[in-house]
PDB file of C-alpha atoms in Angstrom:
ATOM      1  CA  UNK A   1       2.977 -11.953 -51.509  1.00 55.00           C
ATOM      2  CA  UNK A   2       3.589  -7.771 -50.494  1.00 56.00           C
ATOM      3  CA  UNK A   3      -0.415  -8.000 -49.652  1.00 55.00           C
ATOM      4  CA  UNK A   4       0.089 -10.787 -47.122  1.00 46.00           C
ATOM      5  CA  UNK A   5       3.638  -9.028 -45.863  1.00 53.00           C
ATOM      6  CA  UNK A   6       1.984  -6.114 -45.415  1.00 50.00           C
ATOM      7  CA  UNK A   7      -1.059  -7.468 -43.741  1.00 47.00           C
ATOM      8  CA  UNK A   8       1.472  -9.327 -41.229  1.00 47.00           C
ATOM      9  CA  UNK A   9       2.931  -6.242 -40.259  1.00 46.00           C
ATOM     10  CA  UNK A  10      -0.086  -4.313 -40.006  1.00 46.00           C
ATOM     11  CA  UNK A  11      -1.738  -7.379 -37.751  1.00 44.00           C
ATOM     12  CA  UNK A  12       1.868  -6.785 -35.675  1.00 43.00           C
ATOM     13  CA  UNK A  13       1.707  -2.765 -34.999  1.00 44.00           C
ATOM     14  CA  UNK A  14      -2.340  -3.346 -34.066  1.00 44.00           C
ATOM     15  CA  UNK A  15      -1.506  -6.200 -31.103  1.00 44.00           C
ATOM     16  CA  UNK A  16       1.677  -4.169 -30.004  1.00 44.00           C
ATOM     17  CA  UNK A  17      -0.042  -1.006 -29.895  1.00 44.00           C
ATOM     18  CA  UNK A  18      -3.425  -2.436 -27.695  1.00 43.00           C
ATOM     19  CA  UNK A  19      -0.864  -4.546 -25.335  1.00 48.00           C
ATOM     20  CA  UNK A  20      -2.105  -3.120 -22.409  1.00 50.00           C
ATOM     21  CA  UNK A  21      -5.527  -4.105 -23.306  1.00 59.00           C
ATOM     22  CA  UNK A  22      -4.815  -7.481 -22.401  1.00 82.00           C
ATOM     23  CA  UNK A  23      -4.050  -7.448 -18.810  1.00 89.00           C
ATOM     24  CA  UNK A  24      -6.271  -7.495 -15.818  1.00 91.00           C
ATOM     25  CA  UNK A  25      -6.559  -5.915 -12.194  1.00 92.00           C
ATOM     26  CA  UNK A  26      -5.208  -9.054 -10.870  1.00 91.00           C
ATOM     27  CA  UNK A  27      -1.921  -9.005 -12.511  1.00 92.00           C
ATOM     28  CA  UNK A  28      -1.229  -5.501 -10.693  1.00 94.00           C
ATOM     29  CA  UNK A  29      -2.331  -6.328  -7.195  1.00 91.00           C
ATOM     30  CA  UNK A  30      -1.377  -9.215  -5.729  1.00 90.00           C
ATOM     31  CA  UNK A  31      -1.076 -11.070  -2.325  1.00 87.00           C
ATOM     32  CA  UNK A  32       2.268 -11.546  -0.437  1.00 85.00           C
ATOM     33  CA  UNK A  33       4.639  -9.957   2.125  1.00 84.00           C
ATOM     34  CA  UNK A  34       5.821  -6.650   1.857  1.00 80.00           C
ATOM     35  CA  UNK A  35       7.968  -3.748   3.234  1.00 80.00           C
ATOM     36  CA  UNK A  36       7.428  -0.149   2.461  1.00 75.00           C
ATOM     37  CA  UNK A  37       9.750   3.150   3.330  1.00 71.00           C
ATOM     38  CA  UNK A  38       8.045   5.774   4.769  1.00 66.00           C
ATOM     39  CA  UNK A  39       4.475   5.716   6.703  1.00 61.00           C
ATOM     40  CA  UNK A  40       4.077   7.131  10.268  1.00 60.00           C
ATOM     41  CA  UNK A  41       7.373   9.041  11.202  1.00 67.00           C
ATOM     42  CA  UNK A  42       9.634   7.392   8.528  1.00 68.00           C
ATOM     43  CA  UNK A  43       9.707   4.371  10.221  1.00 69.00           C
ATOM     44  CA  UNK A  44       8.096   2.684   7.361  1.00 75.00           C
ATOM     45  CA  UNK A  45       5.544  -0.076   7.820  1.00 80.00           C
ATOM     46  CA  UNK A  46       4.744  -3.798   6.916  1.00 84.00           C
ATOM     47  CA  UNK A  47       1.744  -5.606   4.808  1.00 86.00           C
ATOM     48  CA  UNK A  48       0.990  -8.878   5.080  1.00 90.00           C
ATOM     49  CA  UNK A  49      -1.893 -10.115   2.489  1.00 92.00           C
ATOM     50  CA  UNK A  50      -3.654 -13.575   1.391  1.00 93.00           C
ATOM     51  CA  UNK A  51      -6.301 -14.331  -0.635  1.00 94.00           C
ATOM     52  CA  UNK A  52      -9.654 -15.574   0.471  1.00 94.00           C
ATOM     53  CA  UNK A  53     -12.506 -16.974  -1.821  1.00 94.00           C
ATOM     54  CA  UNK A  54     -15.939 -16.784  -0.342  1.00 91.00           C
ATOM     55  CA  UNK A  55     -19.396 -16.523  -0.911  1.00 88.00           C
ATOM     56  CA  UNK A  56     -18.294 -16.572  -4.738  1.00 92.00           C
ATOM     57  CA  UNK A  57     -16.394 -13.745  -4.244  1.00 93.00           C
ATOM     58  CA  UNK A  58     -12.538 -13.102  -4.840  1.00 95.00           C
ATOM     59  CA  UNK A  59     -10.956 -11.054  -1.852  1.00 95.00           C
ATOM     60  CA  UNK A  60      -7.266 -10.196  -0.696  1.00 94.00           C
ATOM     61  CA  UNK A  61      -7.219  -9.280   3.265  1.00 94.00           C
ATOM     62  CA  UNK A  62      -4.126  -6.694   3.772  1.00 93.00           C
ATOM     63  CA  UNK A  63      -2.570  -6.499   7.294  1.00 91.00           C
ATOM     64  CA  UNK A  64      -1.261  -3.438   7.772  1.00 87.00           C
ATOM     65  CA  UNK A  65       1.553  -3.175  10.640  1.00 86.00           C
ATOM     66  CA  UNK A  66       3.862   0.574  11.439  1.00 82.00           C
ATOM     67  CA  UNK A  67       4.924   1.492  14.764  1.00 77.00           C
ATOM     68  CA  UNK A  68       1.863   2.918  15.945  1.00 77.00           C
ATOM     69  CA  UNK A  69      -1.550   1.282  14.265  1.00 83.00           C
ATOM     70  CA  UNK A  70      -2.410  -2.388  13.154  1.00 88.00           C
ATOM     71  CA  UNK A  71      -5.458  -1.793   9.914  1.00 91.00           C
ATOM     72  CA  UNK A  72      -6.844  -4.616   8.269  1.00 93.00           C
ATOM     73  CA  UNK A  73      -7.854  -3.912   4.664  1.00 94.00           C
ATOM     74  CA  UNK A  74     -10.255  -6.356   2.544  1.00 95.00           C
ATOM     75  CA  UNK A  75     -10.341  -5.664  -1.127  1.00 96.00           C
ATOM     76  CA  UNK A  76     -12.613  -7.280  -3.274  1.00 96.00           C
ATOM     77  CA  UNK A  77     -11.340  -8.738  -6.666  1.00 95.00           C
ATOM     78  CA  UNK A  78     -13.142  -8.890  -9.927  1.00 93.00           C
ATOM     79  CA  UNK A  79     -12.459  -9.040 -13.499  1.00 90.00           C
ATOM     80  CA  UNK A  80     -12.532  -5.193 -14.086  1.00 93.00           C
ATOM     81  CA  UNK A  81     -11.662  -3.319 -10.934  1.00 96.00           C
ATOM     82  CA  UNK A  82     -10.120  -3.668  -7.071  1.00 96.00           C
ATOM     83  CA  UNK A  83     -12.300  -2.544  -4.675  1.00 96.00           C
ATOM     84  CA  UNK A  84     -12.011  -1.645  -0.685  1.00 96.00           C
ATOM     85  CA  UNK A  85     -14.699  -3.225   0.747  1.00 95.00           C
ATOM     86  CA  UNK A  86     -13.375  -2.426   4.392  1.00 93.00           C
ATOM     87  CA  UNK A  87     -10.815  -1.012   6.741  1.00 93.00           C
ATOM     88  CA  UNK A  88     -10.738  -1.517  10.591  1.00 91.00           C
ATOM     89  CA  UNK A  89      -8.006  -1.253  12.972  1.00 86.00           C
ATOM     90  CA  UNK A  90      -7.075  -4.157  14.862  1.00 65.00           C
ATOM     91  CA  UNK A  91     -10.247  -5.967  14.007  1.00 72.00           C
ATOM     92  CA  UNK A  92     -10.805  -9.176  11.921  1.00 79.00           C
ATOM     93  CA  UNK A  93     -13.329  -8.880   8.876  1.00 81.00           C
ATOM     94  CA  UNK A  94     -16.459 -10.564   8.809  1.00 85.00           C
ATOM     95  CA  UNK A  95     -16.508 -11.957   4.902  1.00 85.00           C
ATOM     96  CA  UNK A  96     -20.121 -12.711   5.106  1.00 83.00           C
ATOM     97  CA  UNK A  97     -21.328  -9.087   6.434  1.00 84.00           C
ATOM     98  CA  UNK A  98     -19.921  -6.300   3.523  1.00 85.00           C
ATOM     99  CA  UNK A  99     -21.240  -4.246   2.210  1.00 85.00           C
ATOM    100  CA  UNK A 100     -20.341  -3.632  -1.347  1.00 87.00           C
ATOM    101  CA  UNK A 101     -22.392  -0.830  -1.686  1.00 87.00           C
ATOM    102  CA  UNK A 102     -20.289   1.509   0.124  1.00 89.00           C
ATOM    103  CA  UNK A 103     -17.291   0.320  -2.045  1.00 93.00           C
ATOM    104  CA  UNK A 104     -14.153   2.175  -3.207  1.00 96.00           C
ATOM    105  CA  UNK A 105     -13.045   1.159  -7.001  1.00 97.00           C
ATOM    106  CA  UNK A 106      -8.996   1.959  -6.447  1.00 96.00           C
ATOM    107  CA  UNK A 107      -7.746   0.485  -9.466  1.00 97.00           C
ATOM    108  CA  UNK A 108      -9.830   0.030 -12.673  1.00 95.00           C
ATOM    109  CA  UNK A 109      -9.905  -0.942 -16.498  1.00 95.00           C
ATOM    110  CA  UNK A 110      -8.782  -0.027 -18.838  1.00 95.00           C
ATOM    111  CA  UNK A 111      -4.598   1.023 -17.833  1.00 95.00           C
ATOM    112  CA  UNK A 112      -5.155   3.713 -20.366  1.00 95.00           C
ATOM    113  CA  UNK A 113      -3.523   7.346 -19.448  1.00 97.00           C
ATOM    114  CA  UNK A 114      -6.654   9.784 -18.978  1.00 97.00           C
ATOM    115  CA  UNK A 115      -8.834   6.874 -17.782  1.00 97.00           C
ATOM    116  CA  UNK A 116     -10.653   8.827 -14.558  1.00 97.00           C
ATOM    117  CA  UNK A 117     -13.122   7.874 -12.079  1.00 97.00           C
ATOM    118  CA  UNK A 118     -14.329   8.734  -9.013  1.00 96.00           C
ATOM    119  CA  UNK A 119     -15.113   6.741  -6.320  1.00 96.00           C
ATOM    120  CA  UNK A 120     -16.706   7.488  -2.485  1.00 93.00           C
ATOM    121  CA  UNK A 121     -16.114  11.194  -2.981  1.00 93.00           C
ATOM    122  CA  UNK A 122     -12.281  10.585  -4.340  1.00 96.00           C
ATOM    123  CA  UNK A 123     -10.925  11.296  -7.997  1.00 97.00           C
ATOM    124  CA  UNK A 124      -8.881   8.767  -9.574  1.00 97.00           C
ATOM    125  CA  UNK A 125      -6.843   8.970 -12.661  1.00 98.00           C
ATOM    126  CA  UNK A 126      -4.267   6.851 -14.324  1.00 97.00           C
ATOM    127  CA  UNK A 127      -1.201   8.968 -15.046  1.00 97.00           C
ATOM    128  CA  UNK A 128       1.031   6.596 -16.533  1.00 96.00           C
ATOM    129  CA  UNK A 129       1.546   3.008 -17.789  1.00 96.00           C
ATOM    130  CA  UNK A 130       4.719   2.518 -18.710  1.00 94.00           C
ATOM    131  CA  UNK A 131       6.933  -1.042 -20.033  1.00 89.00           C
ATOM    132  CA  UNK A 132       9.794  -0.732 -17.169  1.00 85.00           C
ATOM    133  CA  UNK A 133      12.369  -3.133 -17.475  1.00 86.00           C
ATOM    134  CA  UNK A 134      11.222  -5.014 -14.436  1.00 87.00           C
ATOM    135  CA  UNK A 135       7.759  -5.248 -15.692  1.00 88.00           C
ATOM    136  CA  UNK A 136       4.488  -3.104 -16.560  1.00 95.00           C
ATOM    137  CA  UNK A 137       3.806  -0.452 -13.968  1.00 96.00           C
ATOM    138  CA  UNK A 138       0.534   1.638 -14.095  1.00 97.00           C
ATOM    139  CA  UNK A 139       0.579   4.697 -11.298  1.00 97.00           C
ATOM    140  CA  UNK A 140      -3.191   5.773 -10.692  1.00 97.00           C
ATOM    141  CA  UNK A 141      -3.378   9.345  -8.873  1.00 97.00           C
ATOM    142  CA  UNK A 142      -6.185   9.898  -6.056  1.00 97.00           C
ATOM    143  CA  UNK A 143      -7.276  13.125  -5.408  1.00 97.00           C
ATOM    144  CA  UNK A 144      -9.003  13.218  -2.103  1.00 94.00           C
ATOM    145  CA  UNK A 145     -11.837  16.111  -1.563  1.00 90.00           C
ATOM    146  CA  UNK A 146      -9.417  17.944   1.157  1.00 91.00           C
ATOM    147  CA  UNK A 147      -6.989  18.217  -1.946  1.00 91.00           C
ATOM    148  CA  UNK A 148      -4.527  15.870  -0.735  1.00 93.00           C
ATOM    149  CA  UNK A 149      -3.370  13.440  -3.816  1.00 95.00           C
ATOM    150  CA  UNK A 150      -1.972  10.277  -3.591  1.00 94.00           C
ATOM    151  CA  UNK A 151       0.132   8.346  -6.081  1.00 95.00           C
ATOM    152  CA  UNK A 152       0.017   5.000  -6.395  1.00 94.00           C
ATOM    153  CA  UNK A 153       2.704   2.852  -8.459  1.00 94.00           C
ATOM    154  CA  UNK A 154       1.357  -0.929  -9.184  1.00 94.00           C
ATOM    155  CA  UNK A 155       3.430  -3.157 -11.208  1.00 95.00           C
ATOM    156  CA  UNK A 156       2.587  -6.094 -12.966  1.00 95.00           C
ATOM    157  CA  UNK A 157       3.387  -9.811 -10.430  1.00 91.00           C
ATOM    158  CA  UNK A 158       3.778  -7.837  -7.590  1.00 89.00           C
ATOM    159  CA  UNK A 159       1.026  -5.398  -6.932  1.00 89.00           C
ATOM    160  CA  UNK A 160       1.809  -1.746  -4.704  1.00 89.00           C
ATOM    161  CA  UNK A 161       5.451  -0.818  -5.258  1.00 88.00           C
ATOM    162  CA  UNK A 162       5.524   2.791  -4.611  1.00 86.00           C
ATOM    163  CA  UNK A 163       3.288   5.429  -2.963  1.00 85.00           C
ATOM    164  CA  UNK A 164       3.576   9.022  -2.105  1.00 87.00           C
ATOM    165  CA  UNK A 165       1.479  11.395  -0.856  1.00 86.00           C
ATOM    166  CA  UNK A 166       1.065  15.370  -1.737  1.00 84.00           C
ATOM    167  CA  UNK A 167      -0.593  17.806   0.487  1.00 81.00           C
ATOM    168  CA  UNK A 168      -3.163  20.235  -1.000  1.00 70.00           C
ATOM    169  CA  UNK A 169      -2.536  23.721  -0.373  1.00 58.00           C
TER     170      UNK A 169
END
């Protein structure tokens, strides 16, 4: 009876230990409405996003609104990663022309801290990937090639919740 009490608990530490092994890029960005603080001159700016299935592909299309630029985002979706598959101001995406070779992985598997990429000349890294008590956040860090980094904060259900940018020197 110990054996099989002691092969329980064993089995337990294992699946709580590997628990972030069992999420996907999906669960951290999401479509929906959102707000954010900040952007051009403080005055913060607005996203609206939806997802689009075409061509057998998964996409979310992000419109970005602040007070002085409209940008349209398309990411594309898949099991492993989020990609940016294109940005344009004030112009409407054609689904059927991408091109996914000139892709930009910005979030990637697995949410493990030290997993690093890089990606259309940038450097990504996951910093963190933390439990919070609203849900599981992972914060990726882009360095850019100018030295500028960006943090990114993505929690699980509700996608982007937090980014801030650092100037290089």
């Amino acid at each position: 009876m110990k054996k099989y009490i002691s092969l329980f608990v064993f089995l337990l530490l294992i699946m709580g230990c590997s628990n972030n092994d069992n999420y996907k890029v999906s669960d951290f960005f999401v479509a929906g409405n959102f707000e954010y603080r900040g952007g051009f001159e403080g005055a913060g700016f607005k996203t609206s996003s939806k997802y689009v299935n075409k061509n057998g592909h998964r996409f979310i299309v992000e419109d970005i609104t602040d007070t002085a630029t409209n940008v349209q985002k398309v990411y594309l979706i898949t099991k492993d990663s989020v990609d940016l598959v294109f940005v344009g101001e004030d112009r409407v995406a054609n689904l059927n022309a991408l091109d996914f070779n000139s892709r930009e992985t910005i979030l990637k598997l697995p949410f493990k801290i030290g997993n690093r990429w890089i990606s259309r000349g940038n450097r990504y890294e996951i910093i963190d990937f933390i439990d919070a008590e609203s849900g599981p956040e992972v914060t990726v860090e882009k360095t850019y090639s100018n030295g500028n980094v960006e943090r990114i904060i993505y929690q699980k259900g509700f996608g982007k919740i937090s980014r801030v940018l650092i100037l290089g020197s």
